[in-house]
Amino acid sequence: MSLFLIAALPFLGAVFPALLIRAGRNAAASAAGLTSFLAFAGLLIHAPAVMRGEVVTARFDWIPGLGLNANFMLDGLGFLFALLILGIGLLIILYARFYLSREDPMGQFYTYLLLFQGAMVGIVLSDNILLLLIFWELTSLSSFLLIGYWKHLPEGRQGARMALAVTGSGGLAMIAGMLILGNIVGSYDLSVILQNKELIQSSPHYLPALILILLGCFTKSAQFPFHFWLPHAMAAPTPVSAYLHSATMVKAGLFLMARMWPVLAGTDAWFYIVATTGLVTMLIGAVIALFKDDLKALLAFSTVSHLGLVTMLLGFGTKIAVVAAIFHIINHATFKAALFMTAGIIDHETGTRDIKRLGGLRHLMPITFTIGIIAALSMAGLPPLNGFLSKEMMLEETVHTTWLNSHYLVPGLALVAALFSAAYSFRFVGHVFFGPEREDYAAHPHDPPVGLWLAPAFLVVLVVLIGLNSAVLVGPLVATVSSAVIGGEKLPYYSLKLWHGFTPALYMSVVATLGGLFLLSLHRRADHVWNALPRPEAKVIFDAVIAALTRFSRWITDELHNGVISRYAIILIAFTVGLGYYAYATGTIGLETRVPLPAQTIPIIGWICLVGATLAIMWFHRNRLLSLVLIGVVGLIVSMAFNYLSAPDLALTQISVEVVTMILLLLSLNFLPTETPWDSTAPRRWRDAAISVVAGLGTGGLIYALMLRDFAFPTISEFHLANSYKGGGGTNVVNVILVDFRGFDTFGEIIVLGIAALIIFALTESVLGTNVRSYLLNRKPHWPQSGDAHPLMMVVATRVMMPIALMVGAYIFFRGHNQPGGGFIAGLIVAIAYLMQYMASGYTWAIERQRFYYHGTIGWGVLIAAATGLGAWFNDRPFLTSDFGYIHWPPLEEFEWATAILFDTGVFLAVLGAVMLALDSLSRFAWQPGMAQEHPMDINPLRDAPPDEDQDEKEHA
Amino acid sequence: MEALVASAVGVLTAAGIFLILRRRTFPVILGLSLLTYAVNVFLFATGRLALDAPAVLNKYKDVPYTDPLPQALVLTAIVISFGMTAVIVMIALSAYLSSKDDHIDMTAQDSVDAPGEDA
C-alpha cells in the first residue's frame, strides 16, 4: 500500500464515524476500527522490506518553489512508531467503545481520534520537514479537541487550552528551528538533511537551530520545565490519555529527537541540554508521581519520568544508549497503555480514581488485578518483565556517563529516580489492590465486560512475552530501528536478555527495588512532609503568565485600535509620506529622457476647471450637494483627459461609472445630513492641510518625474501589442488584455464586484429589518418634494430612449474586441438605461416590471465567465485560453468570432447585475407606501383589459 | 502637458487626503472619490502620455501606439472603485440611520456602550 494512502487513510476515515453515528455506536466504532486496521495492514505489508533495512518512499512535489514536497518515507524508526500509533490505536478504539457512556458523543470522539491518528502517522512518515511541521501542528490541534472532549468539564477545557498553548508555542519555536536547519543544508528533505552532519554541526547557526527544535520536542514530550501540561491533560477521557499520553503524542518529541539524532547528536551542546533535561525530568516526575493520589495523575507523572528517561538516553549520544532508548519506547508503550486502561477500568467500575479511597480490590476485580499488577511491576522494573530489561540497559549506560567530570552524578540521580519509580509502581499495586476490602466504595467494584479488559490484557501478554524472550520477539525490530536512528552505521554489540551477570546495573536495580519498598512503607509520613513543603504550583504560574499576556495584548489593542478612525488615517498617511520622503532623500533620480508634450489651450482650460473644482470642493465641502456637483465636474474632466490622452476605453468607462456613482451619492445624500458641521479645531485643520499638501506635492512630483523618463527596463506591453491580433484575435489591445491576456484577473474582479453588491444587499436587508424602517417611513425629506414626482416629459423621454440605450449598449459590447468598448462599458451603459427608468417612472413602477433578480444576473455572469474558461480544458489548454476564428455568412461581411466574447458576456452580466443590485438596494431606503401612482404616465396596455385577466397577468409577473 | 497632469494629480491627492481626515462620513467618501481619481490618473500616467495613439491596432499602416497595460489596469480599477464607493456609502448610510450620528470616530463613551464586551 502506498505511503500516501497509509497517511491519508485515517483522515479519510475520520468522516465515517461522524456520519455513521446515526446508525449506532457500534457502526461508528467499527468504521474507525476498520480504517485503522486497513492502515495497519498496509503498514505491515512493508514490514519485510523495512526489516531488510530498506527505505520505502513515496514522493510528490507539492509546492516545489517553497521546498515543500509531500514526500513520505518509511524506515525502521518510522515503522516502529507507525506500528505503535496504529496498533495501540486499534486497541484504544476497542476500549473506548466500552468506556464511553451513552451520553458521550461517540461519533465525534472517533472522528477526533482518527484525525489525531492521521496527524501522528503523518509525522512519523514525513520525509520533508515542512510537511512534518504541518502534521506536527495538526497533532496539537487534534489533541486539543480530544483533551477537551468533555466540554462540560472546566478541567477538560483548561487542560486542553494549556496543552495547546504549551505544545503549540513549542511547535512555533520548532518551525523556526527547522527553517534554519533547512537553510543550512539547502533542502527541506529529511533524507538530504540526514546526510549532512558535518555541514550542520559546523554551521554557526547549529546552536540556535538545535535549541529551537529541542523546544518543540521538549514541550511535546513534556520535559521539564514544560512537563506541567501533561498531568492537566488527564482531564480527558481515559482512552485519550492512554493513547495520547502513553503511546503517541508525547512520543512525537522523542521521535523527532531520534529522527534528528544522526545530525544533531554527538556535540557537547546536545549532551548537556538533552541528557540533563531528561535526567531532571526523570527525577522530578518520579518524585511527584509518588505523592499523587489520583491514579491518572500518578501515571501522568510517571509518564513524564519515563519520557525523561528516554530523552536522557538519546542525549547521551552513544549508539548503545540509542538501542536502550528504542527498546524502552516499545516497553513503555506496552505497559503504560495497559496501566492507563487499568486505571480507566478502576475509575469506571468503582467510581473513583482516588488511591486513598481505594484498596483491597484484588478479590473483587481479579482480572483487572492481574493485568494491573503485571503492568505495574514492569513499570517498577522487576524481572522477568520487559520494563526490567530496558531499565537495566539504562542504568548500565548511566554508569558509563560522565557529567562535568563527575562519574557519580548521573548514575546516582538515575538510581534515585529508579527508586522512586519502583516506589510509585508498588504504590499503584499495594494501595489499590492489596490491603483490606473497604465498605465505602463509590460503586460496587467488579470486573468489567470483556470489551474493556481485552485490550490491556493483550498488552500485558506482550509485556510478559517480550520480557521472557525479547531477543526473538523484538530483537530484530530493535536492531532495525536502532540502525535507522544512528544513520545506518554498524550497531555496537549488545544483547537483550534477562541475565547479564553481576553487573553494576544489577546492584542498582536491587537497591532501587528494595529502596522502593522501604519508601512505600514510609509513605504516610513522607506524604505529610511533602504536603507541608511549599511547592511551586505550575497551573497558578501558567495562569498568571497567560493573564499577564492577555492584559498586555489587550492594552496594546486598546491603545492602537481605539475606534478613532481619523487617527488611523492620519498615522497611515503620515507614515506613507515619511516613507516617500525617505525614498526621495536616499534614492537617486536619473536624467530626463523624454521631451514634454506641448500644452495646448483646451487642456489648459480643462486643467483650470479641474483644479478649480477640486479647490472649491475643499472650500465648500460642508455644503454637501454643492460638493457633489463639483465632484461631477472633476469626473467629467478626468474622462475627457483620458480621451485626449489616447485612452478611449478609459474615457468611456470613467464617464459611465461617473453617472452611476453620482446617482448613488445623490441617493445616499437624501438620507444623510445636508451640511457638514464644523468639528475640527483650527490647529487640527492646519495640521491636516499641511499633511495633505506635502502628500500632494510628493505624489505630483513623483508622477512628473516618472513621465519625463523612459522605462528603466523594457516593459511587457510590447508583447501585448504584438500578440493581441495574432494570439487574441482582437485589435483593441486594452480589451484583449482584459478578456484574454489577463482574463484571470478580470475573472477575479467580477467576483469581487459581485461580492461588493451582495454586501450592499445584505447590509440593506439587515438595516431595514430594524427600527430604521419605521424611522425612514416617518422621516421628513430635506427638501420640499415636487408635486409631480414623475414628470411627463421625463417619463416619455426615458421610455423612448430605453431601446436606443440598449442598442448602444449592444453596439458597444460587440465592437469591444476590435474597437473601444467591451463588457465593462456595455454593462454600465445598460445599467444606466435601466436606472433612467427607475428615476423617471419611480422605483415601484420599475420593480413591478422586473422579471429577474439581480443576484442571478451576477451569478450567471460569473458562471458564464468560468464556463468559458473551463472550456479551454476540454481542448487541453490552460484555464481561460481563448480561441477565435472567422465566419462568413453571405451576404454579411466576414466577421470574427472569439470565445473571448463569451467571457466578455460574463463580465457584462456581472457588471450589470452588481451595479443594479447596489442601486436597487439603496433605492429601497426611499420606498414609501403609496408611491405607486395609479395614473402617472403609466401606459400599461392591460389597464383597460377585463379585471380577471388583469389579475392573472399580475400573478404571472 | 506632463506638468498639467502631474499638478492635477497632486491637487486631487491633497484635496482627497484633506477630506479623508475630516470626521464625518460624507466628506470622507468625497475624499476617497477624489483620491480614486488621483490614483487612477497616476497609474494611467505611468504608461507615459501620448496623443492620438490609442492602443487599437491599425491594419493598414504602422502607427505609434500608447502603452495598453496601464489602461487595462485602470479600467478595472475604475469599476472596482465604484464597488468600493458603493459599499462605503452603504456602510455610512446604515451607520447613520441606525445611530443618527455620522461621526467616523468612536468616542470613549461608544466603547463603553459597545455590546458584546465583558465589562
PDB file of C-alpha atoms in Angstrom, chain A residues 498-737:
ATOM      1  CA  LEU A 498      17.430 -11.073  31.441  1.00  0.00           C
ATOM      2  CA  TRP A 499      20.684 -12.219  32.975  1.00  0.00           C
ATOM      3  CA  HIS A 500      23.858 -10.301  32.285  1.00  0.00           C
ATOM      4  CA  GLY A 501      25.792 -11.493  35.318  1.00  0.00           C
ATOM      5  CA  PHE A 502      26.647  -9.423  38.371  1.00  0.00           C
ATOM      6  CA  THR A 503      26.865  -6.007  36.798  1.00  0.00           C
ATOM      7  CA  PRO A 504      26.648  -2.571  38.456  1.00  0.00           C
ATOM      8  CA  ALA A 505      23.220  -2.214  36.857  1.00  0.00           C
ATOM      9  CA  LEU A 506      22.004  -5.300  38.656  1.00  0.00           C
ATOM     10  CA  TYR A 507      23.157  -3.984  42.028  1.00  0.00           C
ATOM     11  CA  MET A 508      21.469  -0.674  41.274  1.00  0.00           C
ATOM     12  CA  SER A 509      18.261  -2.489  40.349  1.00  0.00           C
ATOM     13  CA  VAL A 510      18.305  -4.395  43.596  1.00  0.00           C
ATOM     14  CA  VAL A 511      18.893  -1.198  45.560  1.00  0.00           C
ATOM     15  CA  ALA A 512      16.113   0.566  43.692  1.00  0.00           C
ATOM     16  CA  THR A 513      13.612  -2.224  44.288  1.00  0.00           C
ATOM     17  CA  LEU A 514      14.361  -2.639  47.969  1.00  0.00           C
ATOM     18  CA  GLY A 515      14.558   1.119  48.445  1.00  0.00           C
ATOM     19  CA  GLY A 516      11.236   1.476  46.690  1.00  0.00           C
ATOM     20  CA  LEU A 517       9.580  -0.982  49.037  1.00  0.00           C
ATOM     21  CA  PHE A 518      11.106   0.785  52.021  1.00  0.00           C
ATOM     22  CA  LEU A 519       9.983   4.181  50.751  1.00  0.00           C
ATOM     23  CA  LEU A 520       6.451   2.907  50.277  1.00  0.00           C
ATOM     24  CA  SER A 521       6.358   1.733  53.895  1.00  0.00           C
ATOM     25  CA  LEU A 522       7.202   5.297  54.925  1.00  0.00           C
ATOM     26  CA  HIS A 523       4.638   6.734  52.518  1.00  0.00           C
ATOM     27  CA  ARG A 524       2.212   8.028  55.146  1.00  0.00           C
ATOM     28  CA  ARG A 525       4.880  10.058  56.926  1.00  0.00           C
ATOM     29  CA  ALA A 526       6.555  11.179  53.690  1.00  0.00           C
ATOM     30  CA  ASP A 527       3.192  12.308  52.415  1.00  0.00           C
ATOM     31  CA  HIS A 528       2.770  14.634  55.425  1.00  0.00           C
ATOM     32  CA  VAL A 529       6.197  16.128  54.843  1.00  0.00           C
ATOM     33  CA  TRP A 530       5.533  16.507  51.128  1.00  0.00           C
ATOM     34  CA  ASN A 531       2.232  18.265  51.692  1.00  0.00           C
ATOM     35  CA  ALA A 532       3.816  20.609  54.221  1.00  0.00           C
ATOM     36  CA  LEU A 533       6.550  21.633  51.788  1.00  0.00           C
ATOM     37  CA  PRO A 534       5.980  24.779  49.755  1.00  0.00           C
ATOM     38  CA  ARG A 535       5.927  23.830  46.092  1.00  0.00           C
ATOM     39  CA  PRO A 536       5.542  25.963  43.013  1.00  0.00           C
ATOM     40  CA  GLU A 537       2.161  25.172  41.511  1.00  0.00           C
ATOM     41  CA  ALA A 538       2.569  25.077  37.736  1.00  0.00           C
ATOM     42  CA  LYS A 539      -1.037  25.842  36.956  1.00  0.00           C
ATOM     43  CA  VAL A 540      -1.018  29.004  39.073  1.00  0.00           C
ATOM     44  CA  ILE A 541       2.138  30.221  37.370  1.00  0.00           C
ATOM     45  CA  PHE A 542       0.810  29.324  33.961  1.00  0.00           C
ATOM     46  CA  ASP A 543      -2.474  31.100  34.601  1.00  0.00           C
ATOM     47  CA  ALA A 544      -0.650  34.176  35.870  1.00  0.00           C
ATOM     48  CA  VAL A 545       1.568  34.276  32.803  1.00  0.00           C
ATOM     49  CA  ILE A 546      -1.378  33.864  30.478  1.00  0.00           C
ATOM     50  CA  ALA A 547      -3.347  36.532  32.329  1.00  0.00           C
ATOM     51  CA  ALA A 548      -0.418  38.936  32.115  1.00  0.00           C
ATOM     52  CA  LEU A 549      -0.059  38.253  28.386  1.00  0.00           C
ATOM     53  CA  THR A 550      -3.765  38.787  27.886  1.00  0.00           C
ATOM     54  CA  ARG A 551      -3.633  42.088  29.758  1.00  0.00           C
ATOM     55  CA  PHE A 552      -0.644  43.170  27.723  1.00  0.00           C
ATOM     56  CA  SER A 553      -2.211  42.334  24.370  1.00  0.00           C
ATOM     57  CA  ARG A 554      -5.479  43.916  25.402  1.00  0.00           C
ATOM     58  CA  TRP A 555      -3.579  47.051  26.371  1.00  0.00           C
ATOM     59  CA  ILE A 556      -1.805  47.147  23.015  1.00  0.00           C
ATOM     60  CA  THR A 557      -5.054  46.542  21.169  1.00  0.00           C
ATOM     61  CA  ASP A 558      -6.908  49.203  23.096  1.00  0.00           C
ATOM     62  CA  GLU A 559      -4.149  51.702  22.583  1.00  0.00           C
ATOM     63  CA  LEU A 560      -3.732  51.073  18.874  1.00  0.00           C
ATOM     64  CA  HIS A 561      -7.236  50.137  17.911  1.00  0.00           C
ATOM     65  CA  ASN A 562      -9.337  52.602  19.832  1.00  0.00           C
ATOM     66  CA  GLY A 563     -12.000  53.164  17.204  1.00  0.00           C
ATOM     67  CA  VAL A 564     -10.827  56.649  16.255  1.00  0.00           C
ATOM     68  CA  ILE A 565     -10.677  56.097  12.514  1.00  0.00           C
ATOM     69  CA  SER A 566      -9.352  59.570  11.746  1.00  0.00           C
ATOM     70  CA  ARG A 567      -6.352  58.763  13.894  1.00  0.00           C
ATOM     71  CA  TYR A 568      -5.669  55.539  11.971  1.00  0.00           C
ATOM     72  CA  ALA A 569      -5.948  57.520   8.765  1.00  0.00           C
ATOM     73  CA  ILE A 570      -3.521  60.190   9.839  1.00  0.00           C
ATOM     74  CA  ILE A 571      -0.994  57.662  11.100  1.00  0.00           C
ATOM     75  CA  LEU A 572      -1.200  55.745   7.839  1.00  0.00           C
ATOM     76  CA  ILE A 573      -0.882  58.831   5.684  1.00  0.00           C
ATOM     77  CA  ALA A 574       1.879  60.440   7.721  1.00  0.00           C
ATOM     78  CA  PHE A 575       3.799  57.169   7.660  1.00  0.00           C
ATOM     79  CA  THR A 576       3.386  56.822   3.899  1.00  0.00           C
ATOM     80  CA  VAL A 577       4.510  60.414   3.378  1.00  0.00           C
ATOM     81  CA  GLY A 578       7.517  59.701   5.601  1.00  0.00           C
ATOM     82  CA  LEU A 579       8.378  56.596   3.594  1.00  0.00           C
ATOM     83  CA  GLY A 580       8.106  58.594   0.395  1.00  0.00           C
ATOM     84  CA  TYR A 581      10.390  61.239   1.801  1.00  0.00           C
ATOM     85  CA  TYR A 582      12.895  58.601   2.887  1.00  0.00           C
ATOM     86  CA  ALA A 583      12.917  57.101  -0.608  1.00  0.00           C
ATOM     87  CA  TYR A 584      13.319  60.555  -2.122  1.00  0.00           C
ATOM     88  CA  ALA A 585      16.127  61.539   0.233  1.00  0.00           C
ATOM     89  CA  THR A 586      18.127  58.333  -0.146  1.00  0.00           C
ATOM     90  CA  GLY A 587      17.470  57.429  -3.793  1.00  0.00           C
ATOM     91  CA  THR A 588      18.896  58.905  -6.956  1.00  0.00           C
ATOM     92  CA  ILE A 589      16.863  60.132  -9.847  1.00  0.00           C
ATOM     93  CA  GLY A 590      18.009  59.647 -13.431  1.00  0.00           C
ATOM     94  CA  LEU A 591      18.168  62.223 -16.175  1.00  0.00           C
ATOM     95  CA  GLU A 592      15.081  63.403 -18.018  1.00  0.00           C
ATOM     96  CA  THR A 593      14.979  61.448 -21.263  1.00  0.00           C
ATOM     97  CA  ARG A 594      11.618  62.426 -22.702  1.00  0.00           C
ATOM     98  CA  VAL A 595      10.572  65.671 -24.264  1.00  0.00           C
ATOM     99  CA  PRO A 596       7.409  67.019 -22.620  1.00  0.00           C
ATOM    100  CA  LEU A 597       4.348  67.278 -24.833  1.00  0.00           C
ATOM    101  CA  PRO A 598       3.312  70.847 -25.526  1.00  0.00           C
ATOM    102  CA  ALA A 599       0.338  72.091 -23.546  1.00  0.00           C
ATOM    103  CA  GLN A 600      -2.466  73.293 -25.780  1.00  0.00           C
ATOM    104  CA  THR A 601      -5.218  75.733 -24.915  1.00  0.00           C
ATOM    105  CA  ILE A 602      -8.079  73.325 -24.399  1.00  0.00           C
ATOM    106  CA  PRO A 603      -6.222  71.060 -21.986  1.00  0.00           C
ATOM    107  CA  ILE A 604      -5.258  74.161 -20.046  1.00  0.00           C
ATOM    108  CA  ILE A 605      -8.905  75.157 -19.783  1.00  0.00           C
ATOM    109  CA  GLY A 606      -9.720  71.634 -18.632  1.00  0.00           C
ATOM    110  CA  TRP A 607      -6.939  71.820 -16.067  1.00  0.00           C
ATOM    111  CA  ILE A 608      -8.319  75.108 -14.736  1.00  0.00           C
ATOM    112  CA  CYS A 609     -11.794  73.564 -14.404  1.00  0.00           C
ATOM    113  CA  LEU A 610     -10.436  70.514 -12.613  1.00  0.00           C
ATOM    114  CA  VAL A 611      -8.175  72.338 -10.197  1.00  0.00           C
ATOM    115  CA  GLY A 612     -10.796  74.992  -9.605  1.00  0.00           C
ATOM    116  CA  ALA A 613     -13.471  72.399  -8.893  1.00  0.00           C
ATOM    117  CA  THR A 614     -11.158  70.457  -6.580  1.00  0.00           C
ATOM    118  CA  LEU A 615     -10.197  73.528  -4.585  1.00  0.00           C
ATOM    119  CA  ALA A 616     -13.844  74.524  -4.451  1.00  0.00           C
ATOM    120  CA  ILE A 617     -14.726  71.106  -3.055  1.00  0.00           C
ATOM    121  CA  MET A 618     -12.215  71.623  -0.277  1.00  0.00           C
ATOM    122  CA  TRP A 619     -13.564  75.052   0.398  1.00  0.00           C
ATOM    123  CA  PHE A 620     -17.272  74.272   0.167  1.00  0.00           C
ATOM    124  CA  HIS A 621     -17.276  70.652   1.310  1.00  0.00           C
ATOM    125  CA  ARG A 622     -19.650  71.491   4.165  1.00  0.00           C
ATOM    126  CA  ASN A 623     -22.319  72.079   1.573  1.00  0.00           C
ATOM    127  CA  ARG A 624     -22.721  68.500   0.509  1.00  0.00           C
ATOM    128  CA  LEU A 625     -24.951  68.923  -2.510  1.00  0.00           C
ATOM    129  CA  LEU A 626     -22.674  71.553  -3.968  1.00  0.00           C
ATOM    130  CA  SER A 627     -19.618  69.374  -3.469  1.00  0.00           C
ATOM    131  CA  LEU A 628     -21.358  66.551  -5.316  1.00  0.00           C
ATOM    132  CA  VAL A 629     -21.956  68.834  -8.275  1.00  0.00           C
ATOM    133  CA  LEU A 630     -18.309  69.878  -8.173  1.00  0.00           C
ATOM    134  CA  ILE A 631     -17.091  66.294  -7.991  1.00  0.00           C
ATOM    135  CA  GLY A 632     -19.119  65.621 -11.104  1.00  0.00           C
ATOM    136  CA  VAL A 633     -17.072  68.322 -12.837  1.00  0.00           C
ATOM    137  CA  VAL A 634     -13.868  66.598 -11.755  1.00  0.00           C
ATOM    138  CA  GLY A 635     -15.063  63.236 -13.057  1.00  0.00           C
ATOM    139  CA  LEU A 636     -16.034  64.735 -16.383  1.00  0.00           C
ATOM    140  CA  ILE A 637     -12.659  66.412 -16.876  1.00  0.00           C
ATOM    141  CA  VAL A 638     -10.856  63.202 -15.934  1.00  0.00           C
ATOM    142  CA  SER A 639     -12.770  61.244 -18.565  1.00  0.00           C
ATOM    143  CA  MET A 640     -12.078  63.918 -21.144  1.00  0.00           C
ATOM    144  CA  ALA A 641      -8.422  63.787 -20.234  1.00  0.00           C
ATOM    145  CA  PHE A 642      -8.407  60.022 -20.762  1.00  0.00           C
ATOM    146  CA  ASN A 643      -9.938  60.516 -24.164  1.00  0.00           C
ATOM    147  CA  TYR A 644      -7.452  63.215 -25.091  1.00  0.00           C
ATOM    148  CA  LEU A 645      -4.525  61.112 -23.940  1.00  0.00           C
ATOM    149  CA  SER A 646      -5.263  58.133 -26.213  1.00  0.00           C
ATOM    150  CA  ALA A 647      -7.337  56.081 -23.806  1.00  0.00           C
ATOM    151  CA  PRO A 648     -10.831  55.926 -25.298  1.00  0.00           C
ATOM    152  CA  ASP A 649     -11.761  52.813 -23.298  1.00  0.00           C
ATOM    153  CA  LEU A 650     -10.929  54.548 -20.076  1.00  0.00           C
ATOM    154  CA  ALA A 651     -12.877  57.617 -21.072  1.00  0.00           C
ATOM    155  CA  LEU A 652     -15.974  55.537 -21.820  1.00  0.00           C
ATOM    156  CA  THR A 653     -15.646  53.615 -18.566  1.00  0.00           C
ATOM    157  CA  GLN A 654     -14.964  56.687 -16.484  1.00  0.00           C
ATOM    158  CA  ILE A 655     -17.911  58.631 -17.788  1.00  0.00           C
ATOM    159  CA  SER A 656     -20.392  55.790 -17.307  1.00  0.00           C
ATOM    160  CA  VAL A 657     -19.065  54.989 -13.848  1.00  0.00           C
ATOM    161  CA  GLU A 658     -19.331  58.680 -13.111  1.00  0.00           C
ATOM    162  CA  VAL A 659     -23.040  58.620 -13.857  1.00  0.00           C
ATOM    163  CA  VAL A 660     -23.818  55.668 -11.614  1.00  0.00           C
ATOM    164  CA  THR A 661     -21.600  56.981  -8.812  1.00  0.00           C
ATOM    165  CA  MET A 662     -23.363  60.334  -8.919  1.00  0.00           C
ATOM    166  CA  ILE A 663     -26.765  58.688  -8.738  1.00  0.00           C
ATOM    167  CA  LEU A 664     -25.542  56.586  -5.824  1.00  0.00           C
ATOM    168  CA  LEU A 665     -24.184  59.570  -3.907  1.00  0.00           C
ATOM    169  CA  LEU A 666     -27.260  61.669  -4.569  1.00  0.00           C
ATOM    170  CA  LEU A 667     -29.497  58.873  -3.352  1.00  0.00           C
ATOM    171  CA  SER A 668     -27.480  58.494  -0.189  1.00  0.00           C
ATOM    172  CA  LEU A 669     -27.428  62.230   0.431  1.00  0.00           C
ATOM    173  CA  ASN A 670     -31.175  62.019   0.507  1.00  0.00           C
ATOM    174  CA  PHE A 671     -30.878  60.322   3.898  1.00  0.00           C
ATOM    175  CA  LEU A 672     -27.756  61.954   5.292  1.00  0.00           C
ATOM    176  CA  PRO A 673     -27.493  65.470   6.762  1.00  0.00           C
ATOM    177  CA  THR A 674     -27.054  68.038   4.005  1.00  0.00           C
ATOM    178  CA  GLU A 675     -24.429  70.071   5.824  1.00  0.00           C
ATOM    179  CA  THR A 676     -21.196  69.026   7.483  1.00  0.00           C
ATOM    180  CA  PRO A 677     -20.866  70.893  10.783  1.00  0.00           C
ATOM    181  CA  TRP A 678     -17.555  72.287  11.970  1.00  0.00           C
ATOM    182  CA  ASP A 679     -15.993  69.935  14.418  1.00  0.00           C
ATOM    183  CA  SER A 680     -12.249  70.178  13.938  1.00  0.00           C
ATOM    184  CA  THR A 681     -10.283  72.829  15.714  1.00  0.00           C
ATOM    185  CA  ALA A 682      -8.299  75.307  13.625  1.00  0.00           C
ATOM    186  CA  PRO A 683      -4.866  73.846  14.530  1.00  0.00           C
ATOM    187  CA  ARG A 684      -6.100  70.427  13.555  1.00  0.00           C
ATOM    188  CA  ARG A 685      -7.293  71.708  10.227  1.00  0.00           C
ATOM    189  CA  TRP A 686      -3.934  73.351   9.622  1.00  0.00           C
ATOM    190  CA  ARG A 687      -2.149  70.146  10.543  1.00  0.00           C
ATOM    191  CA  ASP A 688      -4.341  68.144   8.151  1.00  0.00           C
ATOM    192  CA  ALA A 689      -3.851  70.734   5.442  1.00  0.00           C
ATOM    193  CA  ALA A 690      -0.087  70.599   5.881  1.00  0.00           C
ATOM    194  CA  ILE A 691      -0.013  66.801   5.603  1.00  0.00           C
ATOM    195  CA  SER A 692      -2.293  66.895   2.570  1.00  0.00           C
ATOM    196  CA  VAL A 693      -0.181  69.471   0.803  1.00  0.00           C
ATOM    197  CA  VAL A 694       3.001  67.514   1.440  1.00  0.00           C
ATOM    198  CA  ALA A 695       1.347  64.318   0.198  1.00  0.00           C
ATOM    199  CA  GLY A 696       0.005  66.111  -2.879  1.00  0.00           C
ATOM    200  CA  LEU A 697       3.384  67.612  -3.678  1.00  0.00           C
ATOM    201  CA  GLY A 698       5.059  64.268  -3.267  1.00  0.00           C
ATOM    202  CA  THR A 699       2.593  62.389  -5.472  1.00  0.00           C
ATOM    203  CA  GLY A 700       2.549  65.086  -8.138  1.00  0.00           C
ATOM    204  CA  GLY A 701       6.325  65.353  -8.123  1.00  0.00           C
ATOM    205  CA  LEU A 702       6.722  61.607  -8.389  1.00  0.00           C
ATOM    206  CA  ILE A 703       4.455  61.226 -11.379  1.00  0.00           C
ATOM    207  CA  TYR A 704       6.014  64.272 -13.020  1.00  0.00           C
ATOM    208  CA  ALA A 705       9.464  62.781 -12.663  1.00  0.00           C
ATOM    209  CA  LEU A 706       8.183  59.440 -13.916  1.00  0.00           C
ATOM    210  CA  MET A 707       6.502  60.840 -17.001  1.00  0.00           C
ATOM    211  CA  LEU A 708       9.643  62.614 -18.145  1.00  0.00           C
ATOM    212  CA  ARG A 709      11.745  59.465 -18.062  1.00  0.00           C
ATOM    213  CA  ASP A 710      11.709  56.359 -20.183  1.00  0.00           C
ATOM    214  CA  PHE A 711      11.211  52.935 -18.720  1.00  0.00           C
ATOM    215  CA  ALA A 712      14.264  51.655 -16.921  1.00  0.00           C
ATOM    216  CA  PHE A 713      13.564  48.167 -18.231  1.00  0.00           C
ATOM    217  CA  PRO A 714      11.717  47.002 -21.328  1.00  0.00           C
ATOM    218  CA  THR A 715       8.046  46.510 -20.466  1.00  0.00           C
ATOM    219  CA  ILE A 716       5.802  43.619 -21.385  1.00  0.00           C
ATOM    220  CA  SER A 717       3.473  45.976 -23.211  1.00  0.00           C
ATOM    221  CA  GLU A 718       5.267  45.299 -26.483  1.00  0.00           C
ATOM    222  CA  PHE A 719       4.350  41.656 -26.187  1.00  0.00           C
ATOM    223  CA  HIS A 720       0.684  42.549 -25.792  1.00  0.00           C
ATOM    224  CA  LEU A 721       0.746  44.879 -28.746  1.00  0.00           C
ATOM    225  CA  ALA A 722       2.487  42.302 -30.903  1.00  0.00           C
ATOM    226  CA  ASN A 723       0.259  39.371 -29.955  1.00  0.00           C
ATOM    227  CA  SER A 724      -3.102  40.994 -29.498  1.00  0.00           C
ATOM    228  CA  TYR A 725      -4.250  40.296 -33.021  1.00  0.00           C
ATOM    229  CA  LYS A 726      -2.256  37.165 -33.709  1.00  0.00           C
ATOM    230  CA  GLY A 727      -2.960  35.457 -30.420  1.00  0.00           C
ATOM    231  CA  GLY A 728      -6.132  37.076 -29.121  1.00  0.00           C
ATOM    232  CA  GLY A 729      -7.899  37.853 -32.366  1.00  0.00           C
ATOM    233  CA  GLY A 730      -8.714  41.444 -31.460  1.00  0.00           C
ATOM    234  CA  THR A 731      -7.332  44.816 -32.419  1.00  0.00           C
ATOM    235  CA  ASN A 732      -8.396  46.678 -29.270  1.00  0.00           C
ATOM    236  CA  VAL A 733      -5.395  45.746 -27.203  1.00  0.00           C
ATOM    237  CA  VAL A 734      -6.873  47.028 -23.923  1.00  0.00           C
ATOM    238  CA  ASN A 735      -9.904  44.794 -24.315  1.00  0.00           C
ATOM    239  CA  VAL A 736      -7.811  41.816 -25.377  1.00  0.00           C
ATOM    240  CA  ILE A 737      -5.687  42.261 -22.262  1.00  0.00           C
TER     241      ILE A 737
END
